mmCIF file of N, CA and C in Angstrom:
data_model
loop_
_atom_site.group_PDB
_atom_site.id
_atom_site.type_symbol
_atom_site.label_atom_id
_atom_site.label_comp_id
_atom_site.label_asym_id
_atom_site.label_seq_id
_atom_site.Cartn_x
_atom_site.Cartn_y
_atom_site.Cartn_z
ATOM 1 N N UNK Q 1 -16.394 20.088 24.743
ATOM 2 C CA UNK Q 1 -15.195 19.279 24.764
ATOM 3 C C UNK Q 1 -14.756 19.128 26.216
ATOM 4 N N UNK Q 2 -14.305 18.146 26.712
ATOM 5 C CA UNK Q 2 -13.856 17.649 28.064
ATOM 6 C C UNK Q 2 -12.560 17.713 28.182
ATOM 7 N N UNK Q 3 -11.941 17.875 29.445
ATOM 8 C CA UNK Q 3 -10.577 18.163 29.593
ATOM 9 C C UNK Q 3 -9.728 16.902 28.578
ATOM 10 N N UNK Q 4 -8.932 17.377 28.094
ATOM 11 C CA UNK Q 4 -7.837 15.962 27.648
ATOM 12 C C UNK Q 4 -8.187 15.796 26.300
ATOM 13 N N UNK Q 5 -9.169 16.295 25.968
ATOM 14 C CA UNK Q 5 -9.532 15.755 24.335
ATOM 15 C C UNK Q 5 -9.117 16.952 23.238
ATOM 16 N N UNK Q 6 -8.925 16.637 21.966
ATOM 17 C CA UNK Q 6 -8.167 17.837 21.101
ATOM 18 C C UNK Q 6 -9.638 17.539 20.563
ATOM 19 N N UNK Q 7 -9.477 19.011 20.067
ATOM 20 C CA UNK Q 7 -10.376 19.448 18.968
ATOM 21 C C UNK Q 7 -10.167 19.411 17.310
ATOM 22 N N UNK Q 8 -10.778 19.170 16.503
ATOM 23 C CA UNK Q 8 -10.608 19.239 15.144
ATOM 24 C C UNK Q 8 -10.215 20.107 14.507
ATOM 25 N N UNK Q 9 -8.993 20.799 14.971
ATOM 26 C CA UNK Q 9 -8.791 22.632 14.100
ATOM 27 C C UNK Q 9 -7.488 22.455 13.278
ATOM 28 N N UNK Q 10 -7.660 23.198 12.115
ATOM 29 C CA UNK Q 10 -6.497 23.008 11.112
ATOM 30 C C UNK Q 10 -7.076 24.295 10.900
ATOM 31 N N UNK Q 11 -5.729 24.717 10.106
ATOM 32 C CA UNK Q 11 -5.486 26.250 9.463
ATOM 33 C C UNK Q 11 -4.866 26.331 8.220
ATOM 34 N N UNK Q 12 -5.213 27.487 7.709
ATOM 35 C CA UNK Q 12 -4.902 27.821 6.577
ATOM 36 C C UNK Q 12 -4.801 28.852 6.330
ATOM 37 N N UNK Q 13 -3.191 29.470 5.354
ATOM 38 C CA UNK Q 13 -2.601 31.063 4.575
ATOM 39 C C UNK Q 13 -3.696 31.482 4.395
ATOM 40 N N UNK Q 14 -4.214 32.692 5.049
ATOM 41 C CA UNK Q 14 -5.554 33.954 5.001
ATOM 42 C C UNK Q 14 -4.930 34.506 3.834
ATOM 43 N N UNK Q 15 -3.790 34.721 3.569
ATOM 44 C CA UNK Q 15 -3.114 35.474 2.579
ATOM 45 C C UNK Q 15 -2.823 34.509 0.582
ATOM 46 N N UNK Q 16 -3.183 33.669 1.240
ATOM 47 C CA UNK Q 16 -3.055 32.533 -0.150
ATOM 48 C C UNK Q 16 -4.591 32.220 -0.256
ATOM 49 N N UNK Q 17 -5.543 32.066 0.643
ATOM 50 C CA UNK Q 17 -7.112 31.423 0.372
ATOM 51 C C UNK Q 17 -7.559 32.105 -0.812
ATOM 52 N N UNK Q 18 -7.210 33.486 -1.037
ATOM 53 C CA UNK Q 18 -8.048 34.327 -2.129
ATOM 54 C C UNK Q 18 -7.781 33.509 -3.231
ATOM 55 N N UNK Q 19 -6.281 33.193 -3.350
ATOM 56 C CA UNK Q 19 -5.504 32.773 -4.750
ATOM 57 C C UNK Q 19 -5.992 31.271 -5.052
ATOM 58 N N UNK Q 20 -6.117 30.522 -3.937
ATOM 59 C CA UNK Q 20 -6.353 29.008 -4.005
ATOM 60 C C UNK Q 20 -8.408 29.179 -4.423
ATOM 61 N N UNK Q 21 -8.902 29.713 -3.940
ATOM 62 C CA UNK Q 21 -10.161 30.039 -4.602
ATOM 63 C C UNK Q 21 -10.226 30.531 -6.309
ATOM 64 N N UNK Q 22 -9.335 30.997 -6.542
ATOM 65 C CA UNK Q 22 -9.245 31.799 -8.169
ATOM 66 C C UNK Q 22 -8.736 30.451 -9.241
ATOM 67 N N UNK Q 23 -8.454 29.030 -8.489
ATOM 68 C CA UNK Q 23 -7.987 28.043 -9.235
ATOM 69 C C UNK Q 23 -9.633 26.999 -9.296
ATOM 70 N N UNK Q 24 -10.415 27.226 -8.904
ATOM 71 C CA UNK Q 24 -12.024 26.711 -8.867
ATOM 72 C C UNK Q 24 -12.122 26.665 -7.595
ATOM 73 N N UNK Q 25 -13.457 25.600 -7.515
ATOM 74 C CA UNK Q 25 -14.400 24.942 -6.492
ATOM 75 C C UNK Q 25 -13.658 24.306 -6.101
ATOM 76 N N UNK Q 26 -13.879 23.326 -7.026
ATOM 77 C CA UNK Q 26 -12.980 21.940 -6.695
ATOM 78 C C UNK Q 26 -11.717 21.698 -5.874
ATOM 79 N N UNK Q 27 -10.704 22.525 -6.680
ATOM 80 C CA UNK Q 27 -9.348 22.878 -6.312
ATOM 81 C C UNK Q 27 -9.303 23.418 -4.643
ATOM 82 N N UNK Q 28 -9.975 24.076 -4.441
ATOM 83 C CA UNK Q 28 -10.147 24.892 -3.230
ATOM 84 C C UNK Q 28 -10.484 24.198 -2.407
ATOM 85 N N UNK Q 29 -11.715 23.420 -2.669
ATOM 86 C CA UNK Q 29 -12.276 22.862 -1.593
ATOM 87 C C UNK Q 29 -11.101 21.577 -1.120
ATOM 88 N N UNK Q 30 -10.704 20.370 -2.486
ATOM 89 C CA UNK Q 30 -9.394 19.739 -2.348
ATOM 90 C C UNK Q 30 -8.391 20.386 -1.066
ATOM 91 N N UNK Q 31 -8.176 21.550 -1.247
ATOM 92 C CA UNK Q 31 -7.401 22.477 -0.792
ATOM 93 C C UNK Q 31 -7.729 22.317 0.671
ATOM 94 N N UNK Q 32 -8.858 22.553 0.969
ATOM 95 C CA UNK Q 32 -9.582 22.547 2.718
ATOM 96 C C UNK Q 32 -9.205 21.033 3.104
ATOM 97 N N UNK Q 33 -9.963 20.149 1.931
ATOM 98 C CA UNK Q 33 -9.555 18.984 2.763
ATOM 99 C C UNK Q 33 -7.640 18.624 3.211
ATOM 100 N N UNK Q 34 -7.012 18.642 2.101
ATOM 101 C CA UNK Q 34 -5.667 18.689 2.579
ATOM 102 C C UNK Q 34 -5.077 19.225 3.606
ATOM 103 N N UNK Q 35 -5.685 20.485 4.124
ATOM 104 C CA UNK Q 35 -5.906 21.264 5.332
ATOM 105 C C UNK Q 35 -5.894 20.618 6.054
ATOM 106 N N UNK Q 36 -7.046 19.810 6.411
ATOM 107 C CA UNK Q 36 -7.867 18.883 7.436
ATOM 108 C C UNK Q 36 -6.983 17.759 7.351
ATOM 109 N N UNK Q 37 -6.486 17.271 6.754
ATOM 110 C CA UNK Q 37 -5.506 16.097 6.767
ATOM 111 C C UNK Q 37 -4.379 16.427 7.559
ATOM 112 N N UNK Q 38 -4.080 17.767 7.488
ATOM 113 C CA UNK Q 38 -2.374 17.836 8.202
ATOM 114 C C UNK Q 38 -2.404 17.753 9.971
ATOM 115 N N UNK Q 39 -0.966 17.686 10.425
ATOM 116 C CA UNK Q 39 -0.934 17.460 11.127
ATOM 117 C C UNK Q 39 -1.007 18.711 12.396
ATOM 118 N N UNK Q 40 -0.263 18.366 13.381
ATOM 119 C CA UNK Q 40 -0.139 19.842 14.133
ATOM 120 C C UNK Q 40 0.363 21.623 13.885
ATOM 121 N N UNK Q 41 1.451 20.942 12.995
ATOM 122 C CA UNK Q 41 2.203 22.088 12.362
ATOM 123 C C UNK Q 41 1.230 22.993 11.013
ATOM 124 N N UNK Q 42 0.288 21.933 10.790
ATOM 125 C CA UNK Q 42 -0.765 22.493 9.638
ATOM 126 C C UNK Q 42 -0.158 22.717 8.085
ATOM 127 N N UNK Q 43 0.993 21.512 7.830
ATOM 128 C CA UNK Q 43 1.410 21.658 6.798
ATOM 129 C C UNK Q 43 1.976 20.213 5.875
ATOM 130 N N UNK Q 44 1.802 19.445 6.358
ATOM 131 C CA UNK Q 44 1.824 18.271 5.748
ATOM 132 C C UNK Q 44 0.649 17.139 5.650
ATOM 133 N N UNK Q 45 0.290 16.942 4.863
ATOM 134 C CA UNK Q 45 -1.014 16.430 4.122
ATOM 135 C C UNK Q 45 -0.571 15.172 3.427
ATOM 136 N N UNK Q 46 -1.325 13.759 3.737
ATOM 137 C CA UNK Q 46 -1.279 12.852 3.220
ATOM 138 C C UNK Q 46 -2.927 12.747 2.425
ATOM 139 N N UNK Q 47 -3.452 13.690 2.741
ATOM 140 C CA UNK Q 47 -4.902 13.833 2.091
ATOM 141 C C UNK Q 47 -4.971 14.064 0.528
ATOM 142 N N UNK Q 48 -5.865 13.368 -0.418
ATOM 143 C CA UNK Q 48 -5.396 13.677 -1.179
ATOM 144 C C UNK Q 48 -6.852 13.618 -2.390
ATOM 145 N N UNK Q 49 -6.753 13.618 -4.354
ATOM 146 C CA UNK Q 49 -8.339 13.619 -4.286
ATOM 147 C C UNK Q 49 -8.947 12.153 -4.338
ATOM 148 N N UNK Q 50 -8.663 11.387 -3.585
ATOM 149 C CA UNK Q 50 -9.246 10.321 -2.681
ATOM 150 C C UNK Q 50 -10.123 11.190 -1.838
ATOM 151 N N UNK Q 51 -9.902 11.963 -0.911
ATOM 152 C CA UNK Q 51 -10.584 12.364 0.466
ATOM 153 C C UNK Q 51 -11.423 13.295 -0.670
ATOM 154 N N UNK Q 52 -11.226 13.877 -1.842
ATOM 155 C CA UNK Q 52 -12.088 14.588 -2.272
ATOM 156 C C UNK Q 52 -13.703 14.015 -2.714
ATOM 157 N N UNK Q 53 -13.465 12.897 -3.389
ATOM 158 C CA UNK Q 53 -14.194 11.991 -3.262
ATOM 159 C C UNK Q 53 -15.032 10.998 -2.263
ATOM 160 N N UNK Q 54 -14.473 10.553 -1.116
ATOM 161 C CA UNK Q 54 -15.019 10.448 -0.085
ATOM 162 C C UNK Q 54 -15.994 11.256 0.634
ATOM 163 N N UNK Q 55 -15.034 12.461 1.040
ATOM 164 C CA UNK Q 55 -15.862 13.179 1.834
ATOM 165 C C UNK Q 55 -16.887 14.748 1.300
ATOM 166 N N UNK Q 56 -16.565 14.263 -0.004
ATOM 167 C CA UNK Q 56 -17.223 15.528 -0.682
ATOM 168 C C UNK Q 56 -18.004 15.045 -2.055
ATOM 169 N N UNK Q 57 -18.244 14.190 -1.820
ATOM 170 C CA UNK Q 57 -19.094 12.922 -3.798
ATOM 171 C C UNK Q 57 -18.441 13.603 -4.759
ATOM 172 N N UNK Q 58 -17.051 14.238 -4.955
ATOM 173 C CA UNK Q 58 -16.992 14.922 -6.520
ATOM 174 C C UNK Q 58 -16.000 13.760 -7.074
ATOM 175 N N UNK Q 59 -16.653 13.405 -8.048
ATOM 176 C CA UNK Q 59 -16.193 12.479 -9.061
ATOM 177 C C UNK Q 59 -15.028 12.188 -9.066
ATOM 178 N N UNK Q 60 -14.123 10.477 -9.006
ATOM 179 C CA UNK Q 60 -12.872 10.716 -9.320
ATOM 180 C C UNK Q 60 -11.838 11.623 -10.427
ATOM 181 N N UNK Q 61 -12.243 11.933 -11.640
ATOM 182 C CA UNK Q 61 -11.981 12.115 -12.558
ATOM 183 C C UNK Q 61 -11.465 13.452 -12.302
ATOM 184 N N UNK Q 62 -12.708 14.257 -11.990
ATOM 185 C CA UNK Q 62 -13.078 15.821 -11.758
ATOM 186 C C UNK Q 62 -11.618 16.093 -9.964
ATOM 187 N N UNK Q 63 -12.119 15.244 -9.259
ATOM 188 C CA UNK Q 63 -10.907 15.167 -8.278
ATOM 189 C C UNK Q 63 -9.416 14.734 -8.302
ATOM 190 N N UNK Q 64 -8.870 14.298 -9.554
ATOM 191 C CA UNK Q 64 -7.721 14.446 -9.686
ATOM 192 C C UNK Q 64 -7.227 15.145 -10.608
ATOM 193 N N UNK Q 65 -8.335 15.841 -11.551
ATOM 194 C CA UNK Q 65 -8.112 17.759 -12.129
ATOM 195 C C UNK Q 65 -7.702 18.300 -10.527
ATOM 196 N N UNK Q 66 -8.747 18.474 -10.235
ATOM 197 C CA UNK Q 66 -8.338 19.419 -9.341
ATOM 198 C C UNK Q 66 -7.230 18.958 -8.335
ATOM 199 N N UNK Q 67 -6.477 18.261 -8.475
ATOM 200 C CA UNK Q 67 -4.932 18.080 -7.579
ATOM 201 C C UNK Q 67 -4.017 18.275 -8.158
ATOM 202 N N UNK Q 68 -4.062 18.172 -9.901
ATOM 203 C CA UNK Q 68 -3.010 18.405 -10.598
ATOM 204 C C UNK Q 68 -2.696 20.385 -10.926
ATOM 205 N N UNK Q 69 -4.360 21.047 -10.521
ATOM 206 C CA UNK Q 69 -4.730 21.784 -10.588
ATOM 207 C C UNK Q 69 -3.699 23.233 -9.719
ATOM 208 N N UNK Q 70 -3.983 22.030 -8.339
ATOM 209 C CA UNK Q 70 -2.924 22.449 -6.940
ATOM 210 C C UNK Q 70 -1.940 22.614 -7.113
ATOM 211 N N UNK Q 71 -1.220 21.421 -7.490
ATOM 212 C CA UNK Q 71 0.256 20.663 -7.783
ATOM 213 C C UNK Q 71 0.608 21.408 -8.882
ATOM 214 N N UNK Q 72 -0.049 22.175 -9.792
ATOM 215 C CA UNK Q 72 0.965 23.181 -10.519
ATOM 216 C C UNK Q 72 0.476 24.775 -10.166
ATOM 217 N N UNK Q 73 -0.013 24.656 -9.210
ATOM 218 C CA UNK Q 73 0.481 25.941 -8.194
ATOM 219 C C UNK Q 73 1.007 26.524 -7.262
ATOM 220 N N UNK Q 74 1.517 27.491 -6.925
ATOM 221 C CA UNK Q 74 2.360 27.667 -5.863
ATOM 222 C C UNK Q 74 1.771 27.500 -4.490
ATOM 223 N N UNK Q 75 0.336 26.956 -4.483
ATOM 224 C CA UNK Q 75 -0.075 26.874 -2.918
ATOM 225 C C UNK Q 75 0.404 25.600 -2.164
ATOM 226 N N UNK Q 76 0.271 24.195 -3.168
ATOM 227 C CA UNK Q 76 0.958 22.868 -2.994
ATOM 228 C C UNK Q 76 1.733 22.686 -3.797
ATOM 229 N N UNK Q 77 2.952 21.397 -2.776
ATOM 230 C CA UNK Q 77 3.496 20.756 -3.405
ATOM 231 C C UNK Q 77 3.812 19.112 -3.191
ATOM 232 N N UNK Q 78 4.162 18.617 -4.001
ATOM 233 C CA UNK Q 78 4.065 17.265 -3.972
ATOM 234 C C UNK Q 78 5.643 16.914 -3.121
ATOM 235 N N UNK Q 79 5.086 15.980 -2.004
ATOM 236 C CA UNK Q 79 6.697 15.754 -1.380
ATOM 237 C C UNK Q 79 6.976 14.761 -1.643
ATOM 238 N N UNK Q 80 5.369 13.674 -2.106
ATOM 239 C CA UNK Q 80 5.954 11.984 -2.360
ATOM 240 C C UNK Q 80 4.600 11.777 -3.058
ATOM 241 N N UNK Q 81 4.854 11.227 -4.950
ATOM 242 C CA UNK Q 81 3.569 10.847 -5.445
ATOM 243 C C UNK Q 81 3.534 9.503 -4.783
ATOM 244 N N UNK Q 82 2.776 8.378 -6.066
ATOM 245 C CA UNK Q 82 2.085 7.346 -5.771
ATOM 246 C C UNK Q 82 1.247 6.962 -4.951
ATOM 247 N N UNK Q 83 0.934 5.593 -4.515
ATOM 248 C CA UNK Q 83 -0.159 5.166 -3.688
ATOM 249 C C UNK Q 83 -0.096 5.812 -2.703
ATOM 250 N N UNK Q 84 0.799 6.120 -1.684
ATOM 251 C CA UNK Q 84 0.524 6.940 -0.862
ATOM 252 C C UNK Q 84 1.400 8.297 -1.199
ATOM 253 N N UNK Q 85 0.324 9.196 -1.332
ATOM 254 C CA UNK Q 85 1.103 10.223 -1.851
ATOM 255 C C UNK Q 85 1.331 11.376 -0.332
ATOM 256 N N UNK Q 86 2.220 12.175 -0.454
ATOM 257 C CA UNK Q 86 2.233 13.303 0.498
ATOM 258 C C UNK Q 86 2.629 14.640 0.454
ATOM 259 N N UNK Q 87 1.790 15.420 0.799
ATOM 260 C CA UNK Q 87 2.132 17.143 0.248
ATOM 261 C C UNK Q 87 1.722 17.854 1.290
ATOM 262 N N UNK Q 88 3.212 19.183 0.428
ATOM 263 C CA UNK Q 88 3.135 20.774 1.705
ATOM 264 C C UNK Q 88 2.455 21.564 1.445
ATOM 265 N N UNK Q 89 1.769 22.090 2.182
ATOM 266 C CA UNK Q 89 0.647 23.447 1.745
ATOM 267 C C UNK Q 89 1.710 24.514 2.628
ATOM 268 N N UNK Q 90 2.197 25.148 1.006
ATOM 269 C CA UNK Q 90 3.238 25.801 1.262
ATOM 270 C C UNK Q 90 2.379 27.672 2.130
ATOM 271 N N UNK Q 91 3.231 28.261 2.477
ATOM 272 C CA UNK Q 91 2.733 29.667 3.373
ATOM 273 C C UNK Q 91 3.495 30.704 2.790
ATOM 274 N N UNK Q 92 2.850 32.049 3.044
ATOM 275 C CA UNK Q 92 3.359 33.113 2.648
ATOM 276 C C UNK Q 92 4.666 33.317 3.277
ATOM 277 N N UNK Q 93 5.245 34.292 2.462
ATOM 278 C CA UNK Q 93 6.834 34.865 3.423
ATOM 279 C C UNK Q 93 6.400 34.973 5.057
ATOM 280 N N UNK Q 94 5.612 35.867 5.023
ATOM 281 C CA UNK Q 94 5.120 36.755 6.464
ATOM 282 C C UNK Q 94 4.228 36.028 7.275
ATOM 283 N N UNK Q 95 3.947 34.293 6.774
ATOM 284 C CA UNK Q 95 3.217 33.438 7.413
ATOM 285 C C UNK Q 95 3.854 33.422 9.265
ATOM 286 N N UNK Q 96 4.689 33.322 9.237
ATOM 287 C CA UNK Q 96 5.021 33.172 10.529
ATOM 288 C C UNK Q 96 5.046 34.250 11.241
ATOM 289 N N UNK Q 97 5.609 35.373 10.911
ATOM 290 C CA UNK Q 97 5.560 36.210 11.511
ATOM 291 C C UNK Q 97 3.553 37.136 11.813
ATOM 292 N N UNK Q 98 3.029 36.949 11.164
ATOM 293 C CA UNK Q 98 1.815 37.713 11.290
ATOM 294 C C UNK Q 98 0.704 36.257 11.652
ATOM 295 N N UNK Q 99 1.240 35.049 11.603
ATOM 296 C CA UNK Q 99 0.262 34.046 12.456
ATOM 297 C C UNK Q 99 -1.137 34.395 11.955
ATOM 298 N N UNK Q 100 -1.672 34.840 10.568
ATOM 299 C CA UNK Q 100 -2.806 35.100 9.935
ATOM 300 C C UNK Q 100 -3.336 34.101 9.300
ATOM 301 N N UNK Q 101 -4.096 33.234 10.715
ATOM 302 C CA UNK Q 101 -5.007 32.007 9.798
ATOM 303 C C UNK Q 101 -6.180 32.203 9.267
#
């Protein structure tokens, strides 16, 4: 990487990954991409299972299980459905304080 250019890094609750894995594949991986969608703060995601489909071939069908999958768990939440939808990948209590990506 050359001076001036950002790198591709997003993060994610070390302390929530176990739990977001115990909801499937699918869900999880959904989960990474929404990751990868957010912004600097690493918590707002316009990504959604559109990008699951795109960037990963899993079926529309099978990719919007797995968002509703999210969306009734405590790891996401929905801040705005419809066409463009947008969600928080919410963090542990001690997220800030222990900075454990």
């Amino acid at each position: 990487m050359t001076k001036g250019q950002k790198g591709d890094f997003f993060a994610i609750d070390r302390n929530q990954w176990p739990g977001v894995c115990d909801l499937g594949m699918n869900a999880a991986l959904l989960y990474l991409l929404m990751a990868r969608g957010t912004g600097p703060k690493n918590l707002i995601s316009r990504w959604s299972a559109k990008s699951l489909g795109t960037y990963a071939g899993i079926a529309r069908k099978r990719a919007k299980a797995a968002r509703e999958i999210l969306l009734s768990s405590p790891y996401v939440k929905a801040i705005r459905n419809g066409k463009s939808p947008k969600y928080e990948l919410t963090r542990s209590k001690d997220f800030d304080q222990n900075r454990d990506f």
